[in-house]
PDB file of C-alpha atoms in Angstrom:
ATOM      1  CA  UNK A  47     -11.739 -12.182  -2.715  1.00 42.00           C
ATOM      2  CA  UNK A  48     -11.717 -14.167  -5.695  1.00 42.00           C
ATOM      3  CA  UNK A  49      -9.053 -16.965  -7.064  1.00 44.00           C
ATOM      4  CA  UNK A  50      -8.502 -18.278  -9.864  1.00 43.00           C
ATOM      5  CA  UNK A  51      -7.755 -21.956 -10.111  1.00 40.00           C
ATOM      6  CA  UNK A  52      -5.319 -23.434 -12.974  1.00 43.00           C
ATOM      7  CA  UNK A  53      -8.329 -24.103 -14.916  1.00 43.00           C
ATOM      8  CA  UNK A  54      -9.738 -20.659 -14.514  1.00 46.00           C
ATOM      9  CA  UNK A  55     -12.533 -21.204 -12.332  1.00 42.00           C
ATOM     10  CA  UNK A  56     -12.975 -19.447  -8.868  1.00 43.00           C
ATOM     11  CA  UNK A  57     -11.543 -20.748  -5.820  1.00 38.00           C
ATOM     12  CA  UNK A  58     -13.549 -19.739  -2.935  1.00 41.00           C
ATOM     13  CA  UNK A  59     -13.560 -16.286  -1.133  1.00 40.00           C
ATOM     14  CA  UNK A  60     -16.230 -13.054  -1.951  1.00 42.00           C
ATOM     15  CA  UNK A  61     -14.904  -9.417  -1.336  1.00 49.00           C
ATOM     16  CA  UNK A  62     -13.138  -7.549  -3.809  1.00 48.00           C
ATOM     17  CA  UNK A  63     -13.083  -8.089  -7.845  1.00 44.00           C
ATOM     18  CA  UNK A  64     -10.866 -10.693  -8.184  1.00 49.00           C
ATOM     19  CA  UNK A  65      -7.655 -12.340  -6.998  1.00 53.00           C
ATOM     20  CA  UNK A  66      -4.760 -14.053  -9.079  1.00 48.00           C
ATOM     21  CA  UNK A  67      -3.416 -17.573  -7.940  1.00 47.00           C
ATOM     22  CA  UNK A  68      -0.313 -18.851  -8.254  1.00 50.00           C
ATOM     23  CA  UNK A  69       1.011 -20.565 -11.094  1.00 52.00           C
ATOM     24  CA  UNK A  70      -0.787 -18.805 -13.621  1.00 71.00           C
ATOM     25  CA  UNK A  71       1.866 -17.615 -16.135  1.00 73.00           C
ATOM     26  CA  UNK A  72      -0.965 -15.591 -17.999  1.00 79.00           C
ATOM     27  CA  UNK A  73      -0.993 -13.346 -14.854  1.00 87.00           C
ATOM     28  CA  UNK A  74       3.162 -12.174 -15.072  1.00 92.00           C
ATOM     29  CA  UNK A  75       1.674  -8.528 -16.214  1.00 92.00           C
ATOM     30  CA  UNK A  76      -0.579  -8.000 -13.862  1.00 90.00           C
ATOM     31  CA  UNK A  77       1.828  -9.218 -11.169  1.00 93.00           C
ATOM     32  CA  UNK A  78       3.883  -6.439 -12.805  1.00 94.00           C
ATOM     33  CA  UNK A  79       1.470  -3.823 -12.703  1.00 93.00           C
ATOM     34  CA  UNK A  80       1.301  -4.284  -9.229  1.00 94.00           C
ATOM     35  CA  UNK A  81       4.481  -3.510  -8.810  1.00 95.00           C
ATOM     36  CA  UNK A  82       4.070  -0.629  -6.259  1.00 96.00           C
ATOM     37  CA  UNK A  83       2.725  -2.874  -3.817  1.00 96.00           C
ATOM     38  CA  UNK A  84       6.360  -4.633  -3.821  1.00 96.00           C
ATOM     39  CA  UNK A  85       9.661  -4.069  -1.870  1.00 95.00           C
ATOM     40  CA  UNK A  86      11.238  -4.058  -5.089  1.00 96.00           C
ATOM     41  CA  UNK A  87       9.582  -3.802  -8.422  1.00 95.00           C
ATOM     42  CA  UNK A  88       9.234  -7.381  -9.737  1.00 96.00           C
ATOM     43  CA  UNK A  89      10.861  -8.602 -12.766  1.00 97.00           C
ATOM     44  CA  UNK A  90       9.105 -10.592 -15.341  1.00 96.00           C
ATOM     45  CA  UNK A  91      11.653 -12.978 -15.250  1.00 97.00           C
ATOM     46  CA  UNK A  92      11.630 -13.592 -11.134  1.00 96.00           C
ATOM     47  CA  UNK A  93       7.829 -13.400 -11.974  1.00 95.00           C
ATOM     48  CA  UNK A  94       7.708 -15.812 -14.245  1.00 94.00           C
ATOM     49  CA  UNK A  95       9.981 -18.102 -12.388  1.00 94.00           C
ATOM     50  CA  UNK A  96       7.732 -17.675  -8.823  1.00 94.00           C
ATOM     51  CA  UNK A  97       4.529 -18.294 -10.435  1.00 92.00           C
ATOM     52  CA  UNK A  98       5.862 -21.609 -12.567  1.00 91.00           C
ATOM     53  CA  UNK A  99       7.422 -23.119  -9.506  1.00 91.00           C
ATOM     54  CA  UNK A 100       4.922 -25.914  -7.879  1.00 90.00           C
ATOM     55  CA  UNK A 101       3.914 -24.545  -4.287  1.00 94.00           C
ATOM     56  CA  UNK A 102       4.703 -21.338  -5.013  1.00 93.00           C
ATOM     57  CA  UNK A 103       1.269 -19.229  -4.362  1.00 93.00           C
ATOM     58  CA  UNK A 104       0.582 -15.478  -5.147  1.00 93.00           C
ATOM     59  CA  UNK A 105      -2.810 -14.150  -4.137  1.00 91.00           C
ATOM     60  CA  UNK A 106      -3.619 -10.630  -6.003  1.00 89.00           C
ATOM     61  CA  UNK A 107      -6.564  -8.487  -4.819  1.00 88.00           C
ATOM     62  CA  UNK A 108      -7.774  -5.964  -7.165  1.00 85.00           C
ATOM     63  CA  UNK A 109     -11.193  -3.722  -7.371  1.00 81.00           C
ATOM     64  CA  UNK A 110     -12.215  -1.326 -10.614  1.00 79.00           C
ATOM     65  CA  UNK A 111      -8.946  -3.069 -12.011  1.00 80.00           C
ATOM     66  CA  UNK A 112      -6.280  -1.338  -9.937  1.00 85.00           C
ATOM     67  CA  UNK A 113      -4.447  -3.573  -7.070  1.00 88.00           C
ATOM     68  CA  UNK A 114      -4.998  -3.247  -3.762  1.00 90.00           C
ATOM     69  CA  UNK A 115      -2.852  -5.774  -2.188  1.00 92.00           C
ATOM     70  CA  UNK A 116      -1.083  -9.112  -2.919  1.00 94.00           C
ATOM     71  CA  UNK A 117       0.073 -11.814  -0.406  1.00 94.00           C
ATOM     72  CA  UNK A 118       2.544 -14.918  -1.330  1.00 95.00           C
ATOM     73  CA  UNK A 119       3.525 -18.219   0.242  1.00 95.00           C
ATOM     74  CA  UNK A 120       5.325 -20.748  -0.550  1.00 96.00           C
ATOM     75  CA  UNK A 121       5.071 -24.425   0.538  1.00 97.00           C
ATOM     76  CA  UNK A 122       7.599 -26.036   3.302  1.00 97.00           C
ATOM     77  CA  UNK A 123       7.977 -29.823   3.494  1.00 97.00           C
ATOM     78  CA  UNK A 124      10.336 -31.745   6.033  1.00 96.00           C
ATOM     79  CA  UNK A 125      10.506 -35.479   6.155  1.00 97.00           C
ATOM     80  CA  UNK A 126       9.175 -35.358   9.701  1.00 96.00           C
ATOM     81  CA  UNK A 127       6.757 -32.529   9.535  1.00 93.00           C
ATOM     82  CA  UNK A 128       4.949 -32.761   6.731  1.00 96.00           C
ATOM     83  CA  UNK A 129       3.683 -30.038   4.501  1.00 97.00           C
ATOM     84  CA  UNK A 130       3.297 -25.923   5.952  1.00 97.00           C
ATOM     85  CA  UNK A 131       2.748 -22.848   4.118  1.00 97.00           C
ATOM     86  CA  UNK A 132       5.073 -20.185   5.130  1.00 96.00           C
ATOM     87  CA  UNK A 133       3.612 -16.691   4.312  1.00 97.00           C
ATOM     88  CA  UNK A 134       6.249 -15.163   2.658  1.00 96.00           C
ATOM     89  CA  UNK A 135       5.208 -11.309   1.863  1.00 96.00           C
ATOM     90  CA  UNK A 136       1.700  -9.594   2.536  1.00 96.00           C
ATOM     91  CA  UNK A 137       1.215  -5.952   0.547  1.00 95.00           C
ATOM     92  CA  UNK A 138      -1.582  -3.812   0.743  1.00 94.00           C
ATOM     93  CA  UNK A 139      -1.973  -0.138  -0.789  1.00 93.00           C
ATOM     94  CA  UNK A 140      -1.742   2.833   1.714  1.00 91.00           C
ATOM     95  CA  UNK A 141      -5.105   3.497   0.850  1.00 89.00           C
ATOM     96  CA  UNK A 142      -6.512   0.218   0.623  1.00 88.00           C
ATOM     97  CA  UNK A 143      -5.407  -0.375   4.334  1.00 89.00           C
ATOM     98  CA  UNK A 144      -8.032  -0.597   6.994  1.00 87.00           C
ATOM     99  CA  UNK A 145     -10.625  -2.357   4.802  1.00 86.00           C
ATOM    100  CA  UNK A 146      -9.739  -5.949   5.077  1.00 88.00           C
ATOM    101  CA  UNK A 147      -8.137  -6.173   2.520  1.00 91.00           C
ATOM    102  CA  UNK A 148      -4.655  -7.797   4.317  1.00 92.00           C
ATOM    103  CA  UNK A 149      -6.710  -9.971   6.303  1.00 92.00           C
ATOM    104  CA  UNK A 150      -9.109 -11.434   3.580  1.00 90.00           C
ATOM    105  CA  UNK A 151      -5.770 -11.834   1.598  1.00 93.00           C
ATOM    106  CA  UNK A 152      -4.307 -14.072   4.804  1.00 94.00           C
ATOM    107  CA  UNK A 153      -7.245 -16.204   4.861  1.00 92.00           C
ATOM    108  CA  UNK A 154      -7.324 -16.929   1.114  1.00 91.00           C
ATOM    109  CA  UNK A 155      -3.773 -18.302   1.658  1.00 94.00           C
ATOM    110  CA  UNK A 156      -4.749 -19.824   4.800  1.00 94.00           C
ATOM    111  CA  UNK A 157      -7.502 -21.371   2.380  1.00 92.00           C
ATOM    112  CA  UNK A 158      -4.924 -22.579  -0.137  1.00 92.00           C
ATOM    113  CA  UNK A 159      -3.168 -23.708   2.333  1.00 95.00           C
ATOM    114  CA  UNK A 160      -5.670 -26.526   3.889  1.00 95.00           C
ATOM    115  CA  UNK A 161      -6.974 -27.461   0.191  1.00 94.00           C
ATOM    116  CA  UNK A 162      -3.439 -28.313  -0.915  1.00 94.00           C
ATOM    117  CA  UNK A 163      -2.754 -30.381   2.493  1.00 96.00           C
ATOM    118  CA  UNK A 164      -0.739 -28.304   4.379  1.00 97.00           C
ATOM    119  CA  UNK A 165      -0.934 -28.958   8.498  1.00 95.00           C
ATOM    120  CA  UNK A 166      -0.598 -25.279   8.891  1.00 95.00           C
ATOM    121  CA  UNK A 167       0.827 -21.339   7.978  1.00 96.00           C
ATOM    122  CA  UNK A 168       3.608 -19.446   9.713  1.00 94.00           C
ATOM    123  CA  UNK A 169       4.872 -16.531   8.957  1.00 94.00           C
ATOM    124  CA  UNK A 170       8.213 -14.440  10.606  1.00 91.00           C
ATOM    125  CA  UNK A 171       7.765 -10.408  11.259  1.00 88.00           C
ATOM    126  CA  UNK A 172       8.693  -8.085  13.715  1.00 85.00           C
ATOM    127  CA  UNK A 173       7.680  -7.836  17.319  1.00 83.00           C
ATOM    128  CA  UNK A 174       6.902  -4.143  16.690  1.00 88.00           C
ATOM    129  CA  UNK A 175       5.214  -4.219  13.614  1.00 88.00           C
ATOM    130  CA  UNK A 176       1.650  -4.177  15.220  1.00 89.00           C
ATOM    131  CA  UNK A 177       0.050  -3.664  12.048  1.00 91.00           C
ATOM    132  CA  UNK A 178       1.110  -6.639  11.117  1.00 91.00           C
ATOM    133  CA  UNK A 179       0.194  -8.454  13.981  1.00 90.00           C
ATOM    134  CA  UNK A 180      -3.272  -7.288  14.097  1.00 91.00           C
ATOM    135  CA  UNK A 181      -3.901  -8.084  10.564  1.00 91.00           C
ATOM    136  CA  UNK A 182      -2.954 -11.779  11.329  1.00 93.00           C
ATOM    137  CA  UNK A 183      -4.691 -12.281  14.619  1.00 92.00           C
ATOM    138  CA  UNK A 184      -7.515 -10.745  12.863  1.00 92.00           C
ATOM    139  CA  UNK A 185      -7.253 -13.720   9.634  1.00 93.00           C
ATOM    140  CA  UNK A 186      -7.201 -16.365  13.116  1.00 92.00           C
ATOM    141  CA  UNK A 187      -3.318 -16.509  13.421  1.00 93.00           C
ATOM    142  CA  UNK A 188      -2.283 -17.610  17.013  1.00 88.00           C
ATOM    143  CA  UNK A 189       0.964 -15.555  18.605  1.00 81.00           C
ATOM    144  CA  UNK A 190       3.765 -17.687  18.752  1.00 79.00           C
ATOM    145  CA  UNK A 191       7.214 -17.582  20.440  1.00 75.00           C
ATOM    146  CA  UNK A 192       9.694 -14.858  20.378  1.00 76.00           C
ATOM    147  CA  UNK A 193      11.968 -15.739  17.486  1.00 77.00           C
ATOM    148  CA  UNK A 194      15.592 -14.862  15.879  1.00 79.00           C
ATOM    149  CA  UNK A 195      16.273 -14.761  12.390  1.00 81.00           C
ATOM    150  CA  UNK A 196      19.703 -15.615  10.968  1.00 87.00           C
ATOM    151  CA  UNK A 197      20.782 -14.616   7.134  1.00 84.00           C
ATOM    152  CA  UNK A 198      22.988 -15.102   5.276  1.00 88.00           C
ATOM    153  CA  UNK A 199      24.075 -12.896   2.315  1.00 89.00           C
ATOM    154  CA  UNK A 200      25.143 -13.985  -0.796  1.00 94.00           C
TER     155      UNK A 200
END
């Protein structure tokens, strides 16, 4: 996996033909051509506004030009903490899945993560997605606690 860095230089990984990094607002299209790799289909705007924002990161793995998978983060800081990326949303193609794709996607965040200073990644999912689980254990996540999430809807 490839990044690019602000300046347009790579970033670090090798795998597949390239991968967008955050904060690029040349890269709002192809964000948006990757759209089936979503929840939702992004918007330009919430596009534009995600990749602008300063800690925001979006990794975007592609090969022959069509995307395989994306994952984003965003960075945390607390006044007695310090700074932690929390991985926000990992997406990889049906058919991409199984080839590494998710986990060489984790560690390039987990990457960003330590060049940018942050003291470590989290990142909340189901106990019984196991997919998910393996693909993190497999990019050197440790299991943590049993957690519950509270929301609020606005």
């Amino acid at each position: 996996v490839k990044e690019r860095t602000a300046d347009g230089g790579e970033y670090g990984l090798v795998g597949w033909e390239r991968c967008i990094r955050d904060r690029t607002i040349d890269d709002v299209d192809a964000v948006l051509a990757a759209g089936h790799l979503f929840d939702a289909p992004p918007t330009r705007e919430w596009t534009r506004r995600f990749l602008e924002r300063d800690g925001h990161h979006l990794v975007l793995a592609e090969e022959d030009g069509r995307a395989l998978g994306f994952v984003s983060g965003m960075e945390i800081t607390h006044p007695d903490k310090g700074t932690e990326m929390l991985l926000y949303e990992l997406g990889v193609d049906g058919a991409a899945r199984r080839r590494g794709v998710g986990r060489a996607l984790c560690e390039a965040l987990a990457e960003r993560a330590r060049a940018v200073g942050c003291y470590g990644m989290w990142v909340p999912m189901s106990t019984t997605n196991e997919a998910a689980a393996a693909t993190y254990r497999a990019a050197g996540a440790q299991p943590a606690q049993e957690a519950t999430i509270a929301v609020w809807e606005f």
